[in-house]
Short mmCIF file of C-alpha atoms in Angstrom, two decimals:
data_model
loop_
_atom_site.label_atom_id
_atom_site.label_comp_id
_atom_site.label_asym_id
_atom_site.label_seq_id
_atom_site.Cartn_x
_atom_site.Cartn_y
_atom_site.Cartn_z
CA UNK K 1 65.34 96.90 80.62
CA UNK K 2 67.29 94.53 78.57
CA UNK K 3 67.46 94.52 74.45
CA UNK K 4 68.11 91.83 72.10
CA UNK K 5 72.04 92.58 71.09
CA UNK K 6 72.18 93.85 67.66
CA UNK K 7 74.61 90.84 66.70
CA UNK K 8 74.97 87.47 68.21
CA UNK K 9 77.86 88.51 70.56
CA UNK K 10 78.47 87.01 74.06
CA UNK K 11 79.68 89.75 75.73
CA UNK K 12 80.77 88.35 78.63
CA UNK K 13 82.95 86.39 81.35
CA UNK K 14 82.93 89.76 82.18
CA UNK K 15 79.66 89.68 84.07
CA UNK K 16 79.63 85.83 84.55
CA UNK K 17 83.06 84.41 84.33
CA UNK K 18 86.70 84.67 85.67
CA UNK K 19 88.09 83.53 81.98
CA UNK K 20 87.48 85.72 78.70
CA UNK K 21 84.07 85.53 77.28
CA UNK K 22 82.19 84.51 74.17
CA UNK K 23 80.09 85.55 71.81
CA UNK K 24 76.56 86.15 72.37
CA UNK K 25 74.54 88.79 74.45
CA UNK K 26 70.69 87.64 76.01
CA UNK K 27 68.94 87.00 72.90
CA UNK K 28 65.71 87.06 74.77
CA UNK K 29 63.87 90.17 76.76
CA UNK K 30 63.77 87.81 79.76
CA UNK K 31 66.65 86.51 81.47
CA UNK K 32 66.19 82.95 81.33
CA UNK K 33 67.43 80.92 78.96
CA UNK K 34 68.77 77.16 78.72
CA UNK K 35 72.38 75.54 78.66
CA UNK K 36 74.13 72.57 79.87
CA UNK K 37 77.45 71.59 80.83
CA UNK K 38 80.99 71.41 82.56
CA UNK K 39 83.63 69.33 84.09
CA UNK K 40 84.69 66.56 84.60
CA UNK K 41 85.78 64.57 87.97
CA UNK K 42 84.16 62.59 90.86
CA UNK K 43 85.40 61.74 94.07
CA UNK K 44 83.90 62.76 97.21
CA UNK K 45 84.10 63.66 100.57
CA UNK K 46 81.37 61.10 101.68
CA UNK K 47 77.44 61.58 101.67
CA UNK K 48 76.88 64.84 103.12
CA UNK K 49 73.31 64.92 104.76
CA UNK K 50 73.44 69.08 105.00
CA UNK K 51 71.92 69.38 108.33
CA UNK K 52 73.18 73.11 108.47
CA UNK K 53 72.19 73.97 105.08
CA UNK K 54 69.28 76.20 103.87
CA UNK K 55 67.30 73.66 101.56
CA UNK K 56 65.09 74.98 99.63
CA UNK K 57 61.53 73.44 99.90
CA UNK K 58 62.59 71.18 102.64
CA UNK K 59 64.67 68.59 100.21
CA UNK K 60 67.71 66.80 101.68
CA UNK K 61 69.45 67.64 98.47
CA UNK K 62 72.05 70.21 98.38
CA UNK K 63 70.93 72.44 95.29
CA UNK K 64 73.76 74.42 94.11
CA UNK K 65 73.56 77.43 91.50
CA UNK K 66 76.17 78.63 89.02
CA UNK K 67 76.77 82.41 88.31
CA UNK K 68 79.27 82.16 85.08
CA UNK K 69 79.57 79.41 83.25
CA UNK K 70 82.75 79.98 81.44
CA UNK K 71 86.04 77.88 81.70
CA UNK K 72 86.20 79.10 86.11
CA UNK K 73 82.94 78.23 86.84
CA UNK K 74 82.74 74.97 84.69
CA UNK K 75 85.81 74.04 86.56
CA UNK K 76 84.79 75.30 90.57
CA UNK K 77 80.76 72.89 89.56
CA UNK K 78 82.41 70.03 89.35
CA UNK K 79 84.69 70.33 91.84
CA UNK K 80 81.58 71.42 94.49
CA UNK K 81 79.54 68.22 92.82
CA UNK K 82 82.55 66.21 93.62
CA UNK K 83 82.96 67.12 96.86
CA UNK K 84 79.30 66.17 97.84
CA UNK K 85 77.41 63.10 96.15
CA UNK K 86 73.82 65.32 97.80
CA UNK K 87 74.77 67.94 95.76
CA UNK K 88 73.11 68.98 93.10
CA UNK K 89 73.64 71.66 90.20
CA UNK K 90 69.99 73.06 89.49
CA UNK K 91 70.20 76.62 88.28
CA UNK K 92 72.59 78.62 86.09
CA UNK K 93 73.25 81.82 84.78
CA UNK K 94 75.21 84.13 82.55
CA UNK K 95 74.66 87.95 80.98
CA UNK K 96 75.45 85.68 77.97
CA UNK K 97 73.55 83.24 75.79
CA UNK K 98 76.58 81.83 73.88
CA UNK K 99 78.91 81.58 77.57
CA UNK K 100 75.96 79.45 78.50
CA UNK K 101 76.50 77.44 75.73
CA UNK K 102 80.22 77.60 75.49
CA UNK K 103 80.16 78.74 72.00
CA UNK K 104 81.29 82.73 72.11
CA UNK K 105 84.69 83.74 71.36
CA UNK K 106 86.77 81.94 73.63
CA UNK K 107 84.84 78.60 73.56
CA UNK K 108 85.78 78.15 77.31
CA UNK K 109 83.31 76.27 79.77
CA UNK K 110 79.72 76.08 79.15
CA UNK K 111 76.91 73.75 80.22
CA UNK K 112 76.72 71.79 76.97
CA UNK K 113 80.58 71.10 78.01
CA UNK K 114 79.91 70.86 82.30
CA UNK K 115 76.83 68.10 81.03
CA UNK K 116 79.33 65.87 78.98
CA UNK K 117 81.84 65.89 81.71
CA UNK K 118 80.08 64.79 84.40
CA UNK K 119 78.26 61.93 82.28
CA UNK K 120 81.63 60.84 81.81
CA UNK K 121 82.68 60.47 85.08
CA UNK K 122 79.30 59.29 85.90
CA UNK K 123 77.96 62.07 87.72
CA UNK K 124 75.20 62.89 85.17
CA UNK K 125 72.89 62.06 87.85
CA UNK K 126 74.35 65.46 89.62
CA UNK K 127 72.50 67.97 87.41
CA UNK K 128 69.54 68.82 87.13
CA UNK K 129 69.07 71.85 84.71
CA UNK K 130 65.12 72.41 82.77
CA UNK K 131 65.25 75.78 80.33
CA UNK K 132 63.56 77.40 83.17
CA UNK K 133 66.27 77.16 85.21
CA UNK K 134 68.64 78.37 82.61
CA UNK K 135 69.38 82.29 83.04
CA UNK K 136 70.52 84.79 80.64
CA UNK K 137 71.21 88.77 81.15
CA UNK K 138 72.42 90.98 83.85
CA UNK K 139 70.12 89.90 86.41
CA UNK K 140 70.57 86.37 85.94
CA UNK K 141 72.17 86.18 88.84
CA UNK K 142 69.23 86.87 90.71
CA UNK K 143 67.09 84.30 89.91
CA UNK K 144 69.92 81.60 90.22
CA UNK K 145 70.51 82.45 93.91
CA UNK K 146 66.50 82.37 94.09
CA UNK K 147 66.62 79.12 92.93
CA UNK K 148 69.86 77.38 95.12
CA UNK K 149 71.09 76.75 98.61
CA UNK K 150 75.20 77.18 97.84
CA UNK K 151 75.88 79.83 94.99
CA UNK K 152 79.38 79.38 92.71
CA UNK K 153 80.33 83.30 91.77
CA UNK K 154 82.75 83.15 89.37
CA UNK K 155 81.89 86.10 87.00
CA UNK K 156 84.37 89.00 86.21
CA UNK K 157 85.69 90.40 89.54
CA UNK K 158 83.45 94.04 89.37
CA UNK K 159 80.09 91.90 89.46
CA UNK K 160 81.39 89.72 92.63
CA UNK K 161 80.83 92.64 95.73
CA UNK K 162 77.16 92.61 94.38
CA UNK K 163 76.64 89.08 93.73
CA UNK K 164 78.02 87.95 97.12
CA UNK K 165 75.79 90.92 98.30
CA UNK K 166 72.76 89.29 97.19
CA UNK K 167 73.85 85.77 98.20
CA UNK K 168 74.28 86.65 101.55
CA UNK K 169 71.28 88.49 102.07
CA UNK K 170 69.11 85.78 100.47
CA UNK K 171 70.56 83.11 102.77
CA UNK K 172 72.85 81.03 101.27
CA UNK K 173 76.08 79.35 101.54
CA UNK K 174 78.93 80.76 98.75
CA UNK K 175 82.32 79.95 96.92
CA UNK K 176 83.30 82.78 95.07
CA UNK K 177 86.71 83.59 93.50
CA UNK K 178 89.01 86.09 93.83
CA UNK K 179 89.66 88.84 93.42
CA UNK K 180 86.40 89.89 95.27
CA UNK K 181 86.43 93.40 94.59
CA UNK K 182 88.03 96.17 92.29
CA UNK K 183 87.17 99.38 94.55
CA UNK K 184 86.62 100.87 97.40
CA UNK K 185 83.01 100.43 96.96
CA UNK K 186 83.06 96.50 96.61
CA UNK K 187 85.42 96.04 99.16
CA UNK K 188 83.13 97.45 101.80
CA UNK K 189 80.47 95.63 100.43
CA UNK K 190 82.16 92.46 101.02
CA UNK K 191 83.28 93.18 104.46
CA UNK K 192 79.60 94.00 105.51
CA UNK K 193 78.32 90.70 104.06
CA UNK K 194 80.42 88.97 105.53
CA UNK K 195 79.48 90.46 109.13
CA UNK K 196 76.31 89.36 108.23
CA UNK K 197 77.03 85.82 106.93
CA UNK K 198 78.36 84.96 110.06
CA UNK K 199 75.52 86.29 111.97
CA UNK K 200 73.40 83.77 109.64
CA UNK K 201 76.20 81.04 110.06
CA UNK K 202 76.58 80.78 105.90
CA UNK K 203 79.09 79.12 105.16
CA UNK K 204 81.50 81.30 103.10
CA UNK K 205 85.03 80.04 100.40
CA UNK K 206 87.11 82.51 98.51
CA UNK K 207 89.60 80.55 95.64
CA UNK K 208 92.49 81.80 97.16
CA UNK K 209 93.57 78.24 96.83
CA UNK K 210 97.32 78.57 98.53
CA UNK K 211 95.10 78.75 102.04
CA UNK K 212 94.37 75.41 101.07
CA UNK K 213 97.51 74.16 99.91
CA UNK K 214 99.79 71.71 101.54
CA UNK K 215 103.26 73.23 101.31
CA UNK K 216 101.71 76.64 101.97
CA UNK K 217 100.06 74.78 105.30
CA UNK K 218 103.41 72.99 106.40
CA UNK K 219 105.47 75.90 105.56
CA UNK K 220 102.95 77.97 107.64
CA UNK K 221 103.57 76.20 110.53
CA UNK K 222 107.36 75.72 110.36
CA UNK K 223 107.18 79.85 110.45
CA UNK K 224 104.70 80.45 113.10
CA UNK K 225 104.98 77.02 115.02
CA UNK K 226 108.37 76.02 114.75
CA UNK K 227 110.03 79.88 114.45
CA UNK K 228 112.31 78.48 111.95
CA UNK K 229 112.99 81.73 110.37
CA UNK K 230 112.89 83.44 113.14
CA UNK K 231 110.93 86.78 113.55
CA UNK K 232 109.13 87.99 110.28
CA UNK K 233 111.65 91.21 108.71
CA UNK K 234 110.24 91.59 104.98
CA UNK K 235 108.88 89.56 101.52
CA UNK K 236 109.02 89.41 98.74
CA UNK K 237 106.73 88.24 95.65
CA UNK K 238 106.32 87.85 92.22
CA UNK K 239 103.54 87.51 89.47
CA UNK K 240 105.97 87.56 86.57
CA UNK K 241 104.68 86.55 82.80
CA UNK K 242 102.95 87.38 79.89
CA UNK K 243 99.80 88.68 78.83
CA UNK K 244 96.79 85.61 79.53
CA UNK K 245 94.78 86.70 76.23
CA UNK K 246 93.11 89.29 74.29
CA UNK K 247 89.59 89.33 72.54
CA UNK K 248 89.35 90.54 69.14
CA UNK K 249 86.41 93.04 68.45
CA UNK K 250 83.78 91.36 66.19
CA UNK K 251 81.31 93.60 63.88
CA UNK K 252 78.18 94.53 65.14
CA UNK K 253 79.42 94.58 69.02
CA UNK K 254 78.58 97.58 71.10
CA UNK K 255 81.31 99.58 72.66
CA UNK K 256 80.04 97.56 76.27
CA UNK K 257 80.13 94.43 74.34
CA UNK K 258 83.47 94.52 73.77
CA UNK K 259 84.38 95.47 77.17
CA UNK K 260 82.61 92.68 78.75
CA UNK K 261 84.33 90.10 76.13
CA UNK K 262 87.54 91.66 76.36
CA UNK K 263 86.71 92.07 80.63
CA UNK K 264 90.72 91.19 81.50
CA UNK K 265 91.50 95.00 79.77
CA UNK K 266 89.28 96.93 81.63
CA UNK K 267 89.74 97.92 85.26
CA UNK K 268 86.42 98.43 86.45
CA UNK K 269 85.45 94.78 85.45
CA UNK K 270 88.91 93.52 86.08
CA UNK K 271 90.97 95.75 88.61
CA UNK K 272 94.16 95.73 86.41
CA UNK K 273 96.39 91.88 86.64
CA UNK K 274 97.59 93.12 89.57
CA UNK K 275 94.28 92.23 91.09
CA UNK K 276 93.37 89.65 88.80
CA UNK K 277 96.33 87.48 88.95
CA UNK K 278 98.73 88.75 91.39
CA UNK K 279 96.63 88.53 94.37
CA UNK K 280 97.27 85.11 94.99
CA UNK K 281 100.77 86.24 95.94
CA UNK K 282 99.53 89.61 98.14
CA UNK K 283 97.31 87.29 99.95
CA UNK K 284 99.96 84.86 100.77
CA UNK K 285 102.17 87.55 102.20
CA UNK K 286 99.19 89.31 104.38
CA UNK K 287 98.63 85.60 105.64
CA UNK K 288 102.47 84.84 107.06
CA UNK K 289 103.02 88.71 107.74
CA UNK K 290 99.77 88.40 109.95
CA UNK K 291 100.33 84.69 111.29
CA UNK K 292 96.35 83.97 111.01
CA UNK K 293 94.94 81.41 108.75
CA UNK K 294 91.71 82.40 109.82
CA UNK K 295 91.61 86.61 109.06
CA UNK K 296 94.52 87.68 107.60
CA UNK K 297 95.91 90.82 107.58
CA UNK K 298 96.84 93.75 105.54
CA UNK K 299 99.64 96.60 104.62
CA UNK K 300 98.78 100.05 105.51
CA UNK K 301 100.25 101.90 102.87
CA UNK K 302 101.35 101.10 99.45
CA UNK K 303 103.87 103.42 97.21
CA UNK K 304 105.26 102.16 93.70
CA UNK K 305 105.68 102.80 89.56
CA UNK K 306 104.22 100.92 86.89
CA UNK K 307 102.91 101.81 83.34
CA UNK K 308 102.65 100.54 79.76
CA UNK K 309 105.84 99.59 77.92
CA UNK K 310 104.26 100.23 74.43
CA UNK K 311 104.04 96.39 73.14
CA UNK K 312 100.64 96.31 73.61
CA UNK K 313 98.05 98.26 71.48
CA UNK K 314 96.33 100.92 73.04
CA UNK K 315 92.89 100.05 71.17
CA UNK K 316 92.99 97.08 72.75
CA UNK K 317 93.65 97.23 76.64
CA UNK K 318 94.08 99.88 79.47
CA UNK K 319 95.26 98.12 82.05
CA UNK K 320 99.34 98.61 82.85
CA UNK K 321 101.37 95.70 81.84
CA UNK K 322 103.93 96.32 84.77
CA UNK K 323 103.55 97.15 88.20
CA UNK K 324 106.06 97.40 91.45
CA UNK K 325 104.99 98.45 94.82
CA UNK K 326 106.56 98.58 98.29
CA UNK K 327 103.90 97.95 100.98
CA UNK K 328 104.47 99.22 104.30
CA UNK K 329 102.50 97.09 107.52
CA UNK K 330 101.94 98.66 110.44
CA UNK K 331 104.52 96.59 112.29
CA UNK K 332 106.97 98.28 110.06
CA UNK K 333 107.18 95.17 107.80
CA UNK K 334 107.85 95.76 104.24
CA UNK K 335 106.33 93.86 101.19
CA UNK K 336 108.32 94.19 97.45
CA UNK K 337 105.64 93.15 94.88
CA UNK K 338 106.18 93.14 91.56
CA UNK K 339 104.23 91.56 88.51
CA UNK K 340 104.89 91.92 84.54
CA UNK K 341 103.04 91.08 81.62
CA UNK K 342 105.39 91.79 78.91
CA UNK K 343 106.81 89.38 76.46
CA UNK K 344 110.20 88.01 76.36
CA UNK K 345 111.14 88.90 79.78
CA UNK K 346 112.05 86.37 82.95
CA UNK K 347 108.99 85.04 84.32
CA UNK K 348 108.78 84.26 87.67
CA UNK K 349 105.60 83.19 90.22
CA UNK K 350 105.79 83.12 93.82
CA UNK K 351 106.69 84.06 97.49
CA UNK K 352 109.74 84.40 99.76
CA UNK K 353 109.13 85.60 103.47
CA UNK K 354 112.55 86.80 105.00
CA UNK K 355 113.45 86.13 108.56
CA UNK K 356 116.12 87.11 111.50
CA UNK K 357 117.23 83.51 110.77
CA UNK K 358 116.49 82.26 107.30
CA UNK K 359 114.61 82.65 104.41
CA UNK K 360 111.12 81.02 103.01
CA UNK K 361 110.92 80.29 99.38
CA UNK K 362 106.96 78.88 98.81
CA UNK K 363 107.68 78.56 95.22
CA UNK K 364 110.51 75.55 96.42
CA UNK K 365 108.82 74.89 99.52
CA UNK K 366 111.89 75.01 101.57
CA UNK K 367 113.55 77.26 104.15
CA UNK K 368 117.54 78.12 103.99
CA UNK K 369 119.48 79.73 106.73
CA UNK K 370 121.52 82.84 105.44
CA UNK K 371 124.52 80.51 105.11
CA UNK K 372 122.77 78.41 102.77
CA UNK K 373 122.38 75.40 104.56
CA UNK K 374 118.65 73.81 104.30
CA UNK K 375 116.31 73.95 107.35
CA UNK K 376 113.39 72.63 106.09
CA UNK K 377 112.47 71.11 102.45
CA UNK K 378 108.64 70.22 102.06
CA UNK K 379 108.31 66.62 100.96
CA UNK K 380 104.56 65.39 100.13
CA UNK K 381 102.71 63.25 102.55
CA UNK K 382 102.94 59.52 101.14
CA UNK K 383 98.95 59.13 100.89
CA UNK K 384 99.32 62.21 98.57
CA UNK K 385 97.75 65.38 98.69
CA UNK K 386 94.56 67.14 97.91
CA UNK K 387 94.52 69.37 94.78
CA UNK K 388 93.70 72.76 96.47
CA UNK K 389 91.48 73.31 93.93
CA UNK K 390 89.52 70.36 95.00
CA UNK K 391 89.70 71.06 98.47
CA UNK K 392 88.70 74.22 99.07
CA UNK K 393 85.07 72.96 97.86
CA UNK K 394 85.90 69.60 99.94
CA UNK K 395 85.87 72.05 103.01
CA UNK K 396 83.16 74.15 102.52
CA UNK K 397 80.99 70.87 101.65
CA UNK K 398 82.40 69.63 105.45
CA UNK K 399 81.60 73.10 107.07
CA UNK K 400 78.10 73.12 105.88
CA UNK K 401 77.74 69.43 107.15
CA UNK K 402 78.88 69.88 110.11
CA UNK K 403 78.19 73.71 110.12
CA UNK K 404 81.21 74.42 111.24
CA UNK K 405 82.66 78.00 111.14
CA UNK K 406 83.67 78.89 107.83
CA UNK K 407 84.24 82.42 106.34
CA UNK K 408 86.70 83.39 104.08
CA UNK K 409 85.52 86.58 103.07
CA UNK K 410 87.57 89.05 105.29
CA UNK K 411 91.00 87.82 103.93
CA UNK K 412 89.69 87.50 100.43
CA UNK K 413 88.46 90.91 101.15
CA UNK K 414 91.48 92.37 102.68
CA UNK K 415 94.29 90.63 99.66
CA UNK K 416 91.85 91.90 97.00
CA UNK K 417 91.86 95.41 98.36
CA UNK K 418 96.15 95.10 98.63
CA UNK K 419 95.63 94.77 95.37
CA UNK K 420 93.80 97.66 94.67
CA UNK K 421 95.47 100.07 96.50
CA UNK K 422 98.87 99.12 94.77
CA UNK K 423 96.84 99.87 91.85
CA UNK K 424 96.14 103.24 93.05
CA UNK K 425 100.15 103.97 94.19
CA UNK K 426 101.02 102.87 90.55
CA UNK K 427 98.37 104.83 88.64
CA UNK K 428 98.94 107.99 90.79
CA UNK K 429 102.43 107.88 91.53
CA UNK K 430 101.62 108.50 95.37
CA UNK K 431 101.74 106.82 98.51
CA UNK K 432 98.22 105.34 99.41
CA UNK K 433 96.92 104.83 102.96
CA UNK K 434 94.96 101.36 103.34
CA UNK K 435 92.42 103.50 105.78
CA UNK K 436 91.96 106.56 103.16
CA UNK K 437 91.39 104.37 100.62
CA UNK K 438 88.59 102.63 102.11
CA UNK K 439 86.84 104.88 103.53
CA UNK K 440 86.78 107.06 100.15
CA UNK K 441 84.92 104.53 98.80
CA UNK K 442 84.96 105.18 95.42
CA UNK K 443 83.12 103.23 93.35
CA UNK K 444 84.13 102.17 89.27
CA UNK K 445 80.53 100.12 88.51
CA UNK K 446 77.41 101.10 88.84
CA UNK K 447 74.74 98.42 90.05
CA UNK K 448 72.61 99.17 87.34
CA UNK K 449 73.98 98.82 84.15
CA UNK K 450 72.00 96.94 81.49
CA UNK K 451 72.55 96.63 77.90
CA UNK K 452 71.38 100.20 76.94
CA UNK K 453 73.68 101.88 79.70
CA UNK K 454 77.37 103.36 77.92
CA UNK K 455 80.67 101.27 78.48
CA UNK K 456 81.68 102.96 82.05
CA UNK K 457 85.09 103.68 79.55
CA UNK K 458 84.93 105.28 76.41
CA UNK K 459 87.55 104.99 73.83
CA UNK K 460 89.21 108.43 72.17
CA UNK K 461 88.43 109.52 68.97
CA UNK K 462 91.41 107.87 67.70
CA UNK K 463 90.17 104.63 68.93
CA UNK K 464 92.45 104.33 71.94
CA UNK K 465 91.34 103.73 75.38
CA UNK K 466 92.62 106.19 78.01
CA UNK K 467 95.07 104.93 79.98
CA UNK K 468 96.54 106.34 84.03
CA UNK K 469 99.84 108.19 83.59
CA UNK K 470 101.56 108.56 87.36
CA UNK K 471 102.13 111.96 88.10
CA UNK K 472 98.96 113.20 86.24
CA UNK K 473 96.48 111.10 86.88
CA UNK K 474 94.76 111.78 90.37
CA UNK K 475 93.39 109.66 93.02
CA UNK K 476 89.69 108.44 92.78
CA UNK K 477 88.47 110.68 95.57
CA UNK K 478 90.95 113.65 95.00
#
């Protein structure tokens, strides 16, 4: 059940896009609808024949399907076309005609924009995009992954537990970005699909880039190789800035319009920054407290404070603009996390990971004993490195090839969820246990909502959206 919007909005990077959205719902009862466009780059990893792959209709092209085409996804499409000359983009989608386009309100991405750049760089011959293969509306997302062998899912986080979800069940290979889930709910979503992408052997990336990093790599190894720091005691990390953007209401929105536009504000599309942004630093902490590249780990309880400092209007945003929580492992190691988005105030982004010997400062790349004296100081290989970026499509192109195990689902799963249950300790004011949380399952999104379904958040009469106070407001499942 979808209706024409009443105004030409584009509700949403919320549904179809990790960057803020544009203006324009489906302006069409169906779902499909046409576009063109994104980025811009072209190197490769080599001809990839896809033996491993699940090509659809026996071709011995790689057909790869976008699910948000703002600024995120244009970016991740041509990275994945870079990686792989046989790759080609056939099928996109957004819940908005104008993010298709890349005309709403943030002008970000779009396939007009995805089109240009890869004529430029003289991969035009790397998309392959007819209106029918063009998909607008909620369930565009369906007939993309109908339509593709490796799926891009870079819509607002609360769409990605389904999306992935559907991927996996339909057979095909993913990269979707992080956070993966906002909730209880999504996170156990993820976890079962990706028990059953490896029982299909799909081939699975999460843009947690830092996994792919070389610094992060090196410095990895100089921990749990070398024992240069000695044994793991406690980290640290930061997320430390200001607010990414806002998007103004327009006339003629709906309430859900809005929300989807202004998807960064809202935690059941978003999961607060300290999900959206912050758990790049969470996941780099579960991955040296754990010392596997491959799973990860995770805390087991979380306890903090956070709130709104009053900057920010309230008829604008929900989400807290501060947050500080002390993770407990079940080792006994402790995490500090803290992240800001307040104006004016010392901005800082990255890990340290404190040792019986020394300490490990990722955003340096180097490793000091506690007299000061330098152990280690990361210095670039002299071929040069890969952008992580770039590489975390270079290796899923390589696992498919060579299908190679590839899935990293559970650690995306198990950083986004970190992230989440600080979320809870902050809004609640309470200590939160990893294994109560999940199992609760509490869910913020339903599957179903459509155009004619009311924002999951309604704003007061005054305008203002309600907001978690610690102390008062109670746990999901309380």
């Amino acid at each position: 059940m979808r209706r024409k919007p009443a105004s030409p909005p584009d509700v949403v990077d919320a549904i179809m896009d990790n960057t803020p959205s544009d203006s324009s719902k489906p302006s069409l009862p169906s779902r499909r609808k046409f576009l063109a466009g994104v980025g811009a780059t072209a190197a490769t990893l080599g001809s990839l024949p896809i033996a491993a792959s699940a090509n659809v209709a026996g071709s011995d092209r790689l057909k790869i399907g976008l699910v948000g085409t703002g600024g995120r996804g244009s970016g991740a499409v041509i990275q994945t076309l870079k990686a792989n000359p046989a790759a080609q983009l056939v099928a996109a989608g957004d819940a908005f005609e104008s993010r298709l386009k890349g005309n709403g309100p943030r002008k970000a991405g779009g396939l007009d924009l995805i089109t240009n750049r890869l004529e430029q760089s003289k991969m035009g011959g790397q998309i392959d995009l007819p209106a029918e293969r063009r998909f607008v509306g909620f369930d565009a997302y369906k007939d993309v992954i109908d339509n593709c062998d490796l799926v891009l899912l870079t819509t607002t986080p609360g769409f990605r537990p389904l999306h992935f979800e559907t991927a996996i069940a339909a057979g095909k290979h993913v990269f979707m970005e992080k956070p993966v889930c906002t909730d209880a709910h999504g996170y156990n979503r993820v976890i079962r699909s990706a028990q059953l992408a490896d029982e299909k052997g799909l081939k699975v990336v999460v843009g947690l880039q830092r996994h792919y990093q070389d610094v992060y790599l090196q410095a990895f190894e100089k921990v749990h190789g070398e024992g240069l720091i000695g044994d793991i005691i406690s980290a640290q990390c930061y997320w430390n800035g200001a607010r990414p953007w806002t998007v103004t209401r327009e006339p003629g929105w709906s309430e859900l319009e809005y929300q989807m536009h202004n998807w960064y504000h809202f935690n059941y599309l978003c999961g607060d920054h300290i999900s959206e942004q912050h758990v790049h630093n969470m996941d780099v902490v579960n991955w040296f407290m754990s010392g596997d590249n491959e799973k990860g780990g995770h805390p087991v309880s979380a306890q903090g404070m956070g709130g709104r400092s009053g900057w920010e209007d309230d008829k604008t945003s929900q989400i807290f603009d501060h947050h500080y929580v002390e993770y407990r492992y079940a080792d006994g190691k402790i995490l500090n996390s803290q992240c800001r988005q307040i104006r004016g105030c010392k901005n800082r982004v990255g890990e340290e990971i404190h040792g019986t010997k020394g300490i490990l400062t990722l955003s340096t790349g180097e490793i000091k004993d506690y007299s000061g004296k330098v152990l280690w100081r990361y210095r670039a290989p002299r071929e040069g490195v890969i952008d992580p970026f770039q590489q975390e499509h270079n290796r899923l192109h390589a696992a498919i090839k060579e299908n190679s195990t590839l899935n990293n689902a559970y650690y995306g799963a198990d950083s986004s969820f970190t992230a989440v249950l600080g979320r809870l300790a902050t809004y609640t004011g309470q200590e939160v246990g990893w294994e109560e949380a999940t199992k609760s399952d509490f869910n913020l999104l339903p599957d179903d909502i459509n155009w004619d379904s009311p924002a999951p958040v309604q704003p007061k009469e005054d305008g203002t959206y309600p907001s978690p106070m610690p102390g008062v407001t109670k746990l999901p499942w309380a």
